[in-house]
Tab-separated table of C-alpha atoms in Angstrom:
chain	number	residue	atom	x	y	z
A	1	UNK	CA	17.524	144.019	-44.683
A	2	UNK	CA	14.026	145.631	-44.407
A	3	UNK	CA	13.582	148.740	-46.370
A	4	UNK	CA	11.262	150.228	-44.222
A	5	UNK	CA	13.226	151.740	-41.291
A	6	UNK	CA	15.358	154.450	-41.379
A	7	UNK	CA	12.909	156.981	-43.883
A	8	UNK	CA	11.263	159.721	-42.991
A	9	UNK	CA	9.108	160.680	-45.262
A	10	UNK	CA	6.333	158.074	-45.771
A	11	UNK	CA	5.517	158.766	-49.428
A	12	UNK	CA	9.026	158.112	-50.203
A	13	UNK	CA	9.205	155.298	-48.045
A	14	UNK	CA	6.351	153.860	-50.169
A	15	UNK	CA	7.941	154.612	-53.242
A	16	UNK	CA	11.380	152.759	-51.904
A	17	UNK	CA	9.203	149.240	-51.169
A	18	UNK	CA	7.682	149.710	-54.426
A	19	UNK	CA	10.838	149.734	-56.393
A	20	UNK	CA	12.476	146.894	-54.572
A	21	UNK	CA	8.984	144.667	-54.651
A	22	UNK	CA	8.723	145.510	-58.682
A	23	UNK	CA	12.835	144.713	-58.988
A	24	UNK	CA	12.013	141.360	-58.328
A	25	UNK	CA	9.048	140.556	-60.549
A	26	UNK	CA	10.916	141.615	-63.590
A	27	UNK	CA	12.830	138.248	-64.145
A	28	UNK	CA	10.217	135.724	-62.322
A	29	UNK	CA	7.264	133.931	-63.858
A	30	UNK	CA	5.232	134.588	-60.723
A	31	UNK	CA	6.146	135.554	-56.824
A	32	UNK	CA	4.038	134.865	-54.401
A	33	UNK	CA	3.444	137.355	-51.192
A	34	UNK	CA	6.146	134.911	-49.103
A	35	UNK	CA	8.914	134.931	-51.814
A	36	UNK	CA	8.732	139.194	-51.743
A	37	UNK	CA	8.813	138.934	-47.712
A	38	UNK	CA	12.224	136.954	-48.033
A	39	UNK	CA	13.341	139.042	-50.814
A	40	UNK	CA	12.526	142.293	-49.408
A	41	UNK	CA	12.737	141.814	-45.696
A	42	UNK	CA	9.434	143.929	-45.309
A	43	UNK	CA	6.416	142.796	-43.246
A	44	UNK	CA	3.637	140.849	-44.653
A	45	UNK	CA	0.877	143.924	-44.748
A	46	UNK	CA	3.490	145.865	-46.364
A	47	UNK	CA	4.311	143.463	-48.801
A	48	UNK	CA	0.469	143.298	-49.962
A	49	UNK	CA	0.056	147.114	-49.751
A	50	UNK	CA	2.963	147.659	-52.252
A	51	UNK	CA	1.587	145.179	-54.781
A	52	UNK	CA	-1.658	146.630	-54.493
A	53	UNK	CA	-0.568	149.912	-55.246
A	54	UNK	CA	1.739	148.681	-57.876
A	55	UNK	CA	-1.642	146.339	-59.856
A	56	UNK	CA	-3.714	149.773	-59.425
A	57	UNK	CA	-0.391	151.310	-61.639
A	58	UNK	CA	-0.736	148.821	-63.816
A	59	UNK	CA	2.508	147.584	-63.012
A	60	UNK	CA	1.487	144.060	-61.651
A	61	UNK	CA	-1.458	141.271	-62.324
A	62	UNK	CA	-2.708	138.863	-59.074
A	63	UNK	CA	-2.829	135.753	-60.326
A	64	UNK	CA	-4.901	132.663	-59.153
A	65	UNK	CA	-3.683	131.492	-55.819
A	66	UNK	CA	-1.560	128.685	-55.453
A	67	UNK	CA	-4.435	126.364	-53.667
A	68	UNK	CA	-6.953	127.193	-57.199
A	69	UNK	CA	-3.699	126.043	-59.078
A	70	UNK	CA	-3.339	122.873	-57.143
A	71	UNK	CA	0.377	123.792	-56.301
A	72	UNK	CA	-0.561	124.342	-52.573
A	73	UNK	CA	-2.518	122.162	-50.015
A	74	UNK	CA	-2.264	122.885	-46.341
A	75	UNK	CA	-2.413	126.458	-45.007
A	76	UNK	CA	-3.346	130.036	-45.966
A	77	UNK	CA	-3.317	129.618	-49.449
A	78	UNK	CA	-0.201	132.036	-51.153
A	79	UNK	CA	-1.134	135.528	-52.869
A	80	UNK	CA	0.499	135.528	-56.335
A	81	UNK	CA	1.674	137.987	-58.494
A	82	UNK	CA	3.668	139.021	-61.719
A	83	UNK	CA	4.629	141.513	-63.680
A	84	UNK	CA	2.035	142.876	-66.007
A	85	UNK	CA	4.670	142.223	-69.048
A	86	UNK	CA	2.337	143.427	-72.149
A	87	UNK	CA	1.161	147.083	-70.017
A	88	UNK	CA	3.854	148.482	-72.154
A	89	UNK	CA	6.624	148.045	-74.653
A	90	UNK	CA	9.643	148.765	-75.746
A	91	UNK	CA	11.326	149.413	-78.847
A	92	UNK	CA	14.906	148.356	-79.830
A	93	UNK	CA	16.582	149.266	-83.191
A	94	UNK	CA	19.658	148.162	-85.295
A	95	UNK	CA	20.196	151.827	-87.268
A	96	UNK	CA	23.530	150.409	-89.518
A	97	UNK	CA	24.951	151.870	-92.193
A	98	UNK	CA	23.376	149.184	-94.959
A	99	UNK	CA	20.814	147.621	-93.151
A	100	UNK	CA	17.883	148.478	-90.631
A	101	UNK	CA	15.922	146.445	-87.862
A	102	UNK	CA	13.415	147.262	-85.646
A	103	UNK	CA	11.828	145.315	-82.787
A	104	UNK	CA	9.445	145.302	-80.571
A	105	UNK	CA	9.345	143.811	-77.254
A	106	UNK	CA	7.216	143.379	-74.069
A	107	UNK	CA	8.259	144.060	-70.526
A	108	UNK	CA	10.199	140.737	-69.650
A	109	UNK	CA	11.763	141.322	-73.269
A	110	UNK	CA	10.211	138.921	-75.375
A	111	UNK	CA	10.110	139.937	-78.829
A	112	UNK	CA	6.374	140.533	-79.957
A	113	UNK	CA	7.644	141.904	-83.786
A	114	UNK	CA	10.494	142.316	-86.139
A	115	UNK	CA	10.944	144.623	-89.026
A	116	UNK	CA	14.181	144.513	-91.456
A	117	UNK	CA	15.350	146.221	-94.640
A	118	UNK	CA	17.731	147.259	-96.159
A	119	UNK	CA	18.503	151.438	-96.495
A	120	UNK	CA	20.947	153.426	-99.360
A	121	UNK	CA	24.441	153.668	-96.977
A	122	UNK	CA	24.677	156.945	-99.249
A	123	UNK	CA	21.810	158.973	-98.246
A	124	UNK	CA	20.961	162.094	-96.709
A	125	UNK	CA	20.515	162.383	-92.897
A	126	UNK	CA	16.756	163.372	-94.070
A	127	UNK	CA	16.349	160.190	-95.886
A	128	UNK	CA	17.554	158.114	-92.900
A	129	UNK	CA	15.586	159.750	-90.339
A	130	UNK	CA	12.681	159.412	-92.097
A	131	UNK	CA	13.401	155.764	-93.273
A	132	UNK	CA	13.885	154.514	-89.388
A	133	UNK	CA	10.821	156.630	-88.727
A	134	UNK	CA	9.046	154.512	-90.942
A	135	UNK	CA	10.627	151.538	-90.171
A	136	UNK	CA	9.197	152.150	-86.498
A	137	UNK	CA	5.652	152.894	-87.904
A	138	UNK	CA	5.841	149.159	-89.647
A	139	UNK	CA	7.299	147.344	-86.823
A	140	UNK	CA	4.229	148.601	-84.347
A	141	UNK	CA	1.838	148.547	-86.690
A	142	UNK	CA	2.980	144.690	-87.346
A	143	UNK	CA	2.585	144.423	-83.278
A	144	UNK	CA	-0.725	146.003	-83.389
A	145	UNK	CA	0.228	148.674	-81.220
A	146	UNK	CA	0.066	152.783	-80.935
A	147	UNK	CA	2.753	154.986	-80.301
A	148	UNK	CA	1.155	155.483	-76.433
A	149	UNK	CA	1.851	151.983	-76.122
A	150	UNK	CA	5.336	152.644	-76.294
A	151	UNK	CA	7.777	153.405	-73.303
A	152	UNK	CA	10.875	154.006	-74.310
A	153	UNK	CA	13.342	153.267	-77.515
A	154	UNK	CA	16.824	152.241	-78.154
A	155	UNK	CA	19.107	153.074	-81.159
A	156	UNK	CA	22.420	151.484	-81.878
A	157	UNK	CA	23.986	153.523	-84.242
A	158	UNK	CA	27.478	153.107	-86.026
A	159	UNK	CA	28.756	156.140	-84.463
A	160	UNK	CA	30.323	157.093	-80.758
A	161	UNK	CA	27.338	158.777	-78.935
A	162	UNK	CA	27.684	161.209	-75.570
A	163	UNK	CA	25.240	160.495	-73.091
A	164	UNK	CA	22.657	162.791	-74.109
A	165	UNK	CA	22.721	160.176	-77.661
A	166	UNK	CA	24.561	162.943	-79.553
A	167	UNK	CA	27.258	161.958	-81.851
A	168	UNK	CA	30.583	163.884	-81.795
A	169	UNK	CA	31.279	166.904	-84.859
A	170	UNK	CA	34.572	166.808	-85.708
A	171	UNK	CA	36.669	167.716	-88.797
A	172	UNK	CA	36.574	164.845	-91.143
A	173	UNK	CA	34.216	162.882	-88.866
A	174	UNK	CA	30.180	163.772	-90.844
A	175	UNK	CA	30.042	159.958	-91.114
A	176	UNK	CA	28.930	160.352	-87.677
A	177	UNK	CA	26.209	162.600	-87.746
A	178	UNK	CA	25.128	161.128	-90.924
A	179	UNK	CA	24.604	157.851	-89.209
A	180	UNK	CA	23.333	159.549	-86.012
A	181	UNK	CA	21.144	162.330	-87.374
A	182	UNK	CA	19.220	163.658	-84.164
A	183	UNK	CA	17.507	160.245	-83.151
A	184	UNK	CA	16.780	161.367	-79.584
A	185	UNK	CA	14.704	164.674	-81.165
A	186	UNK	CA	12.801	162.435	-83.447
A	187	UNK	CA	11.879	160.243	-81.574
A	188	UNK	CA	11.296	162.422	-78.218
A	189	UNK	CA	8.537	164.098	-80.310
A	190	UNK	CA	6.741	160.777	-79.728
A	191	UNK	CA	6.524	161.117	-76.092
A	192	UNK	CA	9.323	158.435	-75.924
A	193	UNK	CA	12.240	158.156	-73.861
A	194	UNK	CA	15.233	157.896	-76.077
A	195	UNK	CA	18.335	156.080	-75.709
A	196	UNK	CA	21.119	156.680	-78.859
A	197	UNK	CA	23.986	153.933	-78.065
A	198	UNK	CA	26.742	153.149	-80.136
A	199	UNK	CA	26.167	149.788	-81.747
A	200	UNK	CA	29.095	147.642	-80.719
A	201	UNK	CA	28.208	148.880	-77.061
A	202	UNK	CA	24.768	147.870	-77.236
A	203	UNK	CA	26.093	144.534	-78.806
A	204	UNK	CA	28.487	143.965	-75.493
A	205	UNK	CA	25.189	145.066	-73.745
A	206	UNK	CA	23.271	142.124	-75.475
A	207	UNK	CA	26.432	139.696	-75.023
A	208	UNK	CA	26.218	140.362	-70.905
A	209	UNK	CA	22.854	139.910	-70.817
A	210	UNK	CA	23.010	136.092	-72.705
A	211	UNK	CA	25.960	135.276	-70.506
A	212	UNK	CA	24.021	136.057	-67.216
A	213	UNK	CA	21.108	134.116	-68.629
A	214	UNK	CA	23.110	130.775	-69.341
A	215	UNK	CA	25.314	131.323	-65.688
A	216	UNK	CA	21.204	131.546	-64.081
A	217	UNK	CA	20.017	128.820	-65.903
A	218	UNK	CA	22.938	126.500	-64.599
A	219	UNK	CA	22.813	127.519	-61.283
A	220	UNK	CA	25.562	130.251	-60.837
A	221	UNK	CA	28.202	127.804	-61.421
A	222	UNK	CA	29.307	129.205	-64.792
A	223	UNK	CA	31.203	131.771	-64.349
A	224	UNK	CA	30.247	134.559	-66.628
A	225	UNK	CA	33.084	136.052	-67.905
A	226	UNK	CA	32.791	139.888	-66.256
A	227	UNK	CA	35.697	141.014	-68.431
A	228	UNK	CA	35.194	141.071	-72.224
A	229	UNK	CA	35.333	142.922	-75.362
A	230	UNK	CA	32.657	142.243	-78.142
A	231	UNK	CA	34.081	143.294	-81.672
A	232	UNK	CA	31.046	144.162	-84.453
A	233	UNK	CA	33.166	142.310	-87.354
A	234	UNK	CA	31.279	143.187	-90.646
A	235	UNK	CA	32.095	146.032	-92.774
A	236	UNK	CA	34.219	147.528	-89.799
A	237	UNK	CA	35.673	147.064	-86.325
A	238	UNK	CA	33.541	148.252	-83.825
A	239	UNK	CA	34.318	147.042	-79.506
A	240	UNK	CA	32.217	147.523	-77.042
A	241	UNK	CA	34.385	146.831	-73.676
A	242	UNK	CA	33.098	145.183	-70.447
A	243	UNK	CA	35.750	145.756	-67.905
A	244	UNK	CA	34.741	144.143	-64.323
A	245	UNK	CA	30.888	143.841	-65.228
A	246	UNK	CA	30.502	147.272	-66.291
A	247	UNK	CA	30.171	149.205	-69.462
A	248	UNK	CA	33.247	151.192	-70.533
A	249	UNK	CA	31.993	154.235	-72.594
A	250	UNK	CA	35.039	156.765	-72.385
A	251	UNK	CA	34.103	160.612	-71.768
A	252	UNK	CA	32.341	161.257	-74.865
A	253	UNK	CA	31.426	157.523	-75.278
A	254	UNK	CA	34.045	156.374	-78.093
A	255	UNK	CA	35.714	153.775	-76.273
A	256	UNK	CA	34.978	151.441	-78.883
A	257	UNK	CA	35.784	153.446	-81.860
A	258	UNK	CA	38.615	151.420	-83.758
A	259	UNK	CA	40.457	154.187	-85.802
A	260	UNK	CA	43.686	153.114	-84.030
A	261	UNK	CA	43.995	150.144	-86.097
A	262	UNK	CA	45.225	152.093	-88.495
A	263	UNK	CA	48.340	152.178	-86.626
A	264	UNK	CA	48.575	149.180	-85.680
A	265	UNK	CA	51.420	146.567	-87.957
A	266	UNK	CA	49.934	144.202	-89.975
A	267	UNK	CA	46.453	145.792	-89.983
A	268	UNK	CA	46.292	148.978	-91.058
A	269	UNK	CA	42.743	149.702	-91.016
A	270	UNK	CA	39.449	148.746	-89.135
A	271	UNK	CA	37.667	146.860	-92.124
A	272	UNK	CA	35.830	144.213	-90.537
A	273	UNK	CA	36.635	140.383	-91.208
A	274	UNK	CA	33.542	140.628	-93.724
A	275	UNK	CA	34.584	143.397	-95.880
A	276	UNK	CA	37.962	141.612	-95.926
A	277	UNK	CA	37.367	138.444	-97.576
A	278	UNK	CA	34.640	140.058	-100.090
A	279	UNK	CA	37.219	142.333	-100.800
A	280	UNK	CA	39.950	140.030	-101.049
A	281	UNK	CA	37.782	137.408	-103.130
A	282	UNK	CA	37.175	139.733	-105.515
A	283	UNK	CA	40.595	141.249	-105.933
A	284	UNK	CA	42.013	137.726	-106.218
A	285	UNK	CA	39.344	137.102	-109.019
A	286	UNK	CA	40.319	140.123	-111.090
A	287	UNK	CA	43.418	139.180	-110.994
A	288	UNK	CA	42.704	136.015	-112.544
A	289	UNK	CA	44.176	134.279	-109.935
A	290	UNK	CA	41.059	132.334	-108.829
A	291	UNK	CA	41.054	128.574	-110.184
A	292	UNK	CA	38.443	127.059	-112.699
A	293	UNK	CA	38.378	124.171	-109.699
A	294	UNK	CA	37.335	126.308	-107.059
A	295	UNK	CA	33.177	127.064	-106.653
A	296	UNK	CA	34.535	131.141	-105.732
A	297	UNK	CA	34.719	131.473	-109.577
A	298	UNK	CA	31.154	130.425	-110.199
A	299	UNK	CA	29.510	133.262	-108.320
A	300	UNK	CA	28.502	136.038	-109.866
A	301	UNK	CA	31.595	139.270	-109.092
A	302	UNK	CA	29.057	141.544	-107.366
A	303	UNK	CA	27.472	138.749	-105.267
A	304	UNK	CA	30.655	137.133	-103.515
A	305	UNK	CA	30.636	138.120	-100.048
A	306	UNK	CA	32.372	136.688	-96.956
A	307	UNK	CA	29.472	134.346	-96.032
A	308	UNK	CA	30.544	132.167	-99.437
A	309	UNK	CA	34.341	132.325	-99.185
A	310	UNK	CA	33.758	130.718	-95.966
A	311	UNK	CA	31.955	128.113	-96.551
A	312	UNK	CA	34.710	127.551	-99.412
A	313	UNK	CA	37.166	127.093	-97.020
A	314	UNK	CA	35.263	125.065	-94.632
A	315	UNK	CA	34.574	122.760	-97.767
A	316	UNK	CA	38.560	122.778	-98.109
A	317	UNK	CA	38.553	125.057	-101.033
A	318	UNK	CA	42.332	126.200	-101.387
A	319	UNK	CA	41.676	129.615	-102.093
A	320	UNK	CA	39.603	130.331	-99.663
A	321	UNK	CA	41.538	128.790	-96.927
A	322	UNK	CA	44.290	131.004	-98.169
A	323	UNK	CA	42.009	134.174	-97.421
A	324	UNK	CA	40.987	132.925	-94.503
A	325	UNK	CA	44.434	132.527	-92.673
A	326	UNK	CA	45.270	135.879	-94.610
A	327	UNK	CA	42.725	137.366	-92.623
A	328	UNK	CA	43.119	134.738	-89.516
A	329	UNK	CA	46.752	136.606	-88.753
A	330	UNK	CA	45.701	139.800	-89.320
A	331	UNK	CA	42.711	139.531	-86.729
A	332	UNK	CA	45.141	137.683	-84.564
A	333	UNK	CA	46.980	140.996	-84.623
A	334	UNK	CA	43.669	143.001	-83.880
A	335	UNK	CA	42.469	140.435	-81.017
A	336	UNK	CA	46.619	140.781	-79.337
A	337	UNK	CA	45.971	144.042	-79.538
A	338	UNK	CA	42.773	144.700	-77.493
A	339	UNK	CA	44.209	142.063	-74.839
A	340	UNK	CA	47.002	143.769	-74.614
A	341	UNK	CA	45.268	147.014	-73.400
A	342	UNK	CA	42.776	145.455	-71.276
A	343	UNK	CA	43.397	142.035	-70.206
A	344	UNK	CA	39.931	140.504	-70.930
A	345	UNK	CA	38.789	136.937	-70.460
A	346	UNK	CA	37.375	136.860	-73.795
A	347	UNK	CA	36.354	138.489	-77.560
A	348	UNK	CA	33.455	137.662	-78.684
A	349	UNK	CA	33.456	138.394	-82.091
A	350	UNK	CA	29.341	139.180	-83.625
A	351	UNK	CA	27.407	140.488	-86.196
A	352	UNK	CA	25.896	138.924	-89.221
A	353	UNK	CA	29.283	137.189	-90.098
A	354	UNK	CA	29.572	135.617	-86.591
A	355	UNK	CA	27.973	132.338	-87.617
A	356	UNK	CA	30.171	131.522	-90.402
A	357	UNK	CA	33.542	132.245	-88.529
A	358	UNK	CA	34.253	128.946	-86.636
A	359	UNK	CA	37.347	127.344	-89.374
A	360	UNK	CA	38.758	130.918	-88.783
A	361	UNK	CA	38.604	131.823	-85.552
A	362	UNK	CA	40.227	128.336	-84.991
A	363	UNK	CA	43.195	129.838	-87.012
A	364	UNK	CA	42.803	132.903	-85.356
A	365	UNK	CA	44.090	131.515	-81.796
A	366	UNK	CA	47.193	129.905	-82.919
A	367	UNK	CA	48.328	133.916	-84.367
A	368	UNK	CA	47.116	135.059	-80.884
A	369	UNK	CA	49.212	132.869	-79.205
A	370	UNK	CA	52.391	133.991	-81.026
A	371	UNK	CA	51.117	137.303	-80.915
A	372	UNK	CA	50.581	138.219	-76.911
A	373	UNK	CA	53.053	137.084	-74.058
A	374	UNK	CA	50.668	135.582	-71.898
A	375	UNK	CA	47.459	133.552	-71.605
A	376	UNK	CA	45.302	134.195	-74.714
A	377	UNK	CA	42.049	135.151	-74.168
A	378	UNK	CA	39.229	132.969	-75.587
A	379	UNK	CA	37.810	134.479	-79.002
A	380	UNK	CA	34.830	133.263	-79.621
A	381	UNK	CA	32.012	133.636	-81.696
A	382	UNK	CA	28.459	135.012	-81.000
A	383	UNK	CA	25.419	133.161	-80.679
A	384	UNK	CA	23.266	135.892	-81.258
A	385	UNK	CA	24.003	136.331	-85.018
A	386	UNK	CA	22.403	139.797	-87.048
A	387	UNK	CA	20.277	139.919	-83.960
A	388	UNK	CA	23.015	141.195	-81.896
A	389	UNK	CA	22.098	144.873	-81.793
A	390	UNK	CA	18.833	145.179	-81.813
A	391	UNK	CA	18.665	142.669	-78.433
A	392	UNK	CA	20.999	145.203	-76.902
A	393	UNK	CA	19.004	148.051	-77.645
A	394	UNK	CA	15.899	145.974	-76.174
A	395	UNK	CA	17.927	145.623	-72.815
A	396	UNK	CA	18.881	149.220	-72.913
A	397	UNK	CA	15.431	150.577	-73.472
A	398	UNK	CA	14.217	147.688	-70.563
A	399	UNK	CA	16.747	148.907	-68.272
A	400	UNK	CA	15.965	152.646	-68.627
A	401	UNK	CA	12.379	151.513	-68.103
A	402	UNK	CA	13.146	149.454	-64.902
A	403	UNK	CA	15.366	152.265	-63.684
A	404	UNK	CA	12.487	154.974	-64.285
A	405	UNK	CA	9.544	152.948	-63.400
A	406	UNK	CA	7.743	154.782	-60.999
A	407	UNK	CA	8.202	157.858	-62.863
A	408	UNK	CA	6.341	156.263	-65.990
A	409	UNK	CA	2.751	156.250	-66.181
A	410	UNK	CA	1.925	153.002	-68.358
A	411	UNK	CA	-1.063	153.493	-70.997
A	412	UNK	CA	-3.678	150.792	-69.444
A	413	UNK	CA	-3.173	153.432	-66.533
A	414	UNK	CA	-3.285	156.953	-68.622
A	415	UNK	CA	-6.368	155.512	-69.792
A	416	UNK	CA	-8.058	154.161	-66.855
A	417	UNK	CA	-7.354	157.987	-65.306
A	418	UNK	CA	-8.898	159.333	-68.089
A	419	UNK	CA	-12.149	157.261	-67.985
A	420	UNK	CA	-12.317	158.349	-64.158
C-alpha cells in the first residue's frame, strides 16, 4: 500500500516515505529505485525525491548504476542506493560483574572494534563508572573514532533496569545499583542516547536476532522459534523471556531476575552452571575426595573453573562426569521450571560457559523429561559464546537508532551544516 495518500500535512508526509524508504536499506547490500517502488508502493519521482533527501542527510550513498556494473543491459539503466553504514556508530557494552566488553559497530552492525578486561567485582560504583568510561574511551579510540561519531549506546548490566535504564532500590538489593551506577547520566553527558538493559534480556535480544538471520538466510523455511527463554548460565541465573516474538520485561523490567530459585526443590539458589562445578570441583578436592587418576587434581585450587571440569568429563573423567550429572538434574529442575510457567519452544542456555556445555546439556534433557508432563522443550546451547551481550546491546542501540532516525542528525551532516 502506498504511503502517500491519506496525509495531510506534506512535511509529514515526507517524513513518513522517508522512514519506510530508509526501513528497507538497513538489511540490503544495495536497492535499486525499482526494488523501493515495490517495497513502498510510492511512485517513481517520489521514490527518487526521498532518497535524495535522505543522501543530502547523510543517511544514504548512490552507488554506480547497474549498466556501469555490468549487472544490467537493456533499458533505463537502475538508480542504486544503500545505506551509508559508517555515517555513524554505535556502541554496545557487556558491563558484568567480573568482566567488561565494549564494542563498536557500524550501521548494518558489523563490528569495527572490541575492547575486554577484566574489572574488581568488589568496587565502588565510582570505580566502575569510571572503569566502563574508560573502557569506552579505548574501544573508540581503537576504532579511530570521536565521541560525535557516536549515536547511541547500549549497556547490559547484571541488574533489572526500568525503562528509563534505572535499576530498582530496594532493601537488601545495593548489588543492583552497584552494578548499574547511573549509566544513562554518564553517558548522556556525551550527547549519546542511552539504553541500560538488563543483560540476560539483551542476550535473548542477541539470540532473536541470530535466529531471524539463519530463518532469512534459508529462505523463511526455518521456523524461528518465536517463543524462548535465554538463561545467562555463569556465575548466576539470569532469563531473558521471548514470549510470541516479543520481549517480556515485567513492570519494572525484572522478568528475568531468578531469585525464585531459591524456592524451588532441588535448587535452592540461582548460581549459574559455572559457579557450580568450580565450586563443586573444589569442594570435592578439599575433601580429598578427588583421585590421583583424574587430571582435576593437577590444576592448580584457585585456577579450576567449570571450563576444565568439563572437558574432564567429556574426556570420560569419572569425577567430573559425576559433577556434571550433579549439576545436569539440578538444571533439569531449573529448565522444568521455566517451561512450566511459560511453555517455550526452547532454552537456550549462553554466556562464556555455553561452548563447553554439550556432554551436559545432553544429560540435562533426560532430567527434563522426568521432570515436566509434557513435550520438553529443546535446551540448547548458544552459538554466540562471551559475545552474547555485547551483540544484544549492538541490536538495542541499532534499533533505537532505526526507530529515531529522522530525529538524529548524523556527524558527516552536523559538519557539512557547519561548513555552510
Amino acid at each position: 500500500m502506498a504511503l502517500s495518500t491519506g496525509v495531510s500535512s506534506p512535511s509529514l508526509l515526507r517524513r513518513m516515505n522517508a522512514a519506510e524508504v530508509l526501513r528497507h536499506a538497513w538489511s540490503a547490500d544495495a536497492v535499486t529505485a525499482s526494488d523501493l517502488i515495490a517495497l513502498t508502493g510510492l511512485t517513481r519521482s517520489t521514490v527518487l525525491g526521498v532518497c535524495d533527501d535522505l543522501i543530502d542527510h547523510g543517511w544514504m550513498v548512490s552507488l554506480a548504476d547497474a549498466r556501469s556494473t555490468g549487472e544490467y543491459r537493456k533499458g533505463r539503466p537502475a538508480r542504486r542506493y544503500a545505506l551509508a553504514r559508517s555515517a555513524g556508530h554505535v556502541v554496545g557494552v557487556d558491563a558484568g560483574r567480573h568482566h567488561l566488553t565494549a564494542v563498536v559497530a557500524d550501521l548494518r552492525g558489523d563490528v569495527v572494534a572490541r575492547v575486554a578486561r577484566r574489572i574488581d567485582p568488589d568496587g565502588t560504583a565510582d570505580d566502575r563508572r569510571r572503569t566502563v568510561s574508560r573502557l569506552v574511551d579505548d574501544v573508540l579510540d581503537e576504532a579511530s573514532l570521536r565521541d560525535a561519531d557516536v549515536l547511541a549506546v547500549a549497556l547490559g548490566v547484571p541488574a533489572p533496569t526500568d525503562a528509563e535504564g534505572r535499576s530498582p532500590i530496594e532493601v537488601g538489593a545495593d548489588f543492583w545499583v552497584l552494578m548499574n551506577p547511573d549509566y544513562t547520566g554518564l553517558f548522556a553527558e556525551r550527547g549519546w542516547a542511552v539504553v541500560v538493559e538488563n543483560d540476560a534480556n539483551l542476550a535473548a535480544v542477541a539470540e532473536a536476532a541470530a535466529a531471524s538471520r539463519a530463518d532469512r538466510e534459508v529462505g523463511g523455511g526455518a521456523g524461528a522459534a518465536t517463543s524462548f527463554v535465554t538463561l545467562l548460565a555463569g556465575e548466576r541465573f539470569g532469563a531473558g523471556f521471548v514470549l510470541d516474538g516479543a520481549l517480556v520485561r515485567g513492570s519494572r523490567g525484572a522478568a528475568g531476575e531468578m531469585r525464585l530459585l531459591d524456592l524451588v526443590e532441588g535448587v535452592g539458589s540461582a548460581d549459574g552452571l559455572g559457579a557450580l562445578l568450580r565450586d563443586w570441583a573444589r569442594a570435592a578436592r578439599e575433601l580429598g575426595t578427588v583421585p590421583a587418576s583424574s587430571p582435576l587434581r593437577a590444576i592448580p585450587l584457585d585456577e579450576l573453573e567449570a571450563p576444565a571440569v568439563l572437558a574432564a568429563a567429556d574426556a570420560g573423567d569419572p569425577t567430573a562426569l559425576r559433577l556434571v550429572e550433579k549439576a545436569a538434574e539440578r538444571f533439569g529442575r531449573v529448565c522444568a521450571m521455566l517451561s512450566g510457567m511459560l511453555d517455550v519452544d526452547r532454552i537456550v542456555v549462553a554466556g562464556a560457559v555455553a561452548p563447553s556445555l554439550g556432554l551436559l546439556l545432553d544429560r540435562t534433557t533426560p532430567w527434563l523429561s522426568r521432570f515436566t508432563h509434557r513435550a520438553a522443550p529443546e535446551v540448547v546451547a548458544s552459538t554466540l559464546g562471551d559475545a552474547v551481550v555485547s551483540t544484544g546491546a549492538v541490536e538495542r542501540a541499532l534499533a533505537h537508532v532505526r526507530g529515531h532516525a529522522l530525529e538524529l542528525t548524523l556527524p558527516g551532516a552536523a559538519d557539512a551544516t557547519r561548513a555552510s
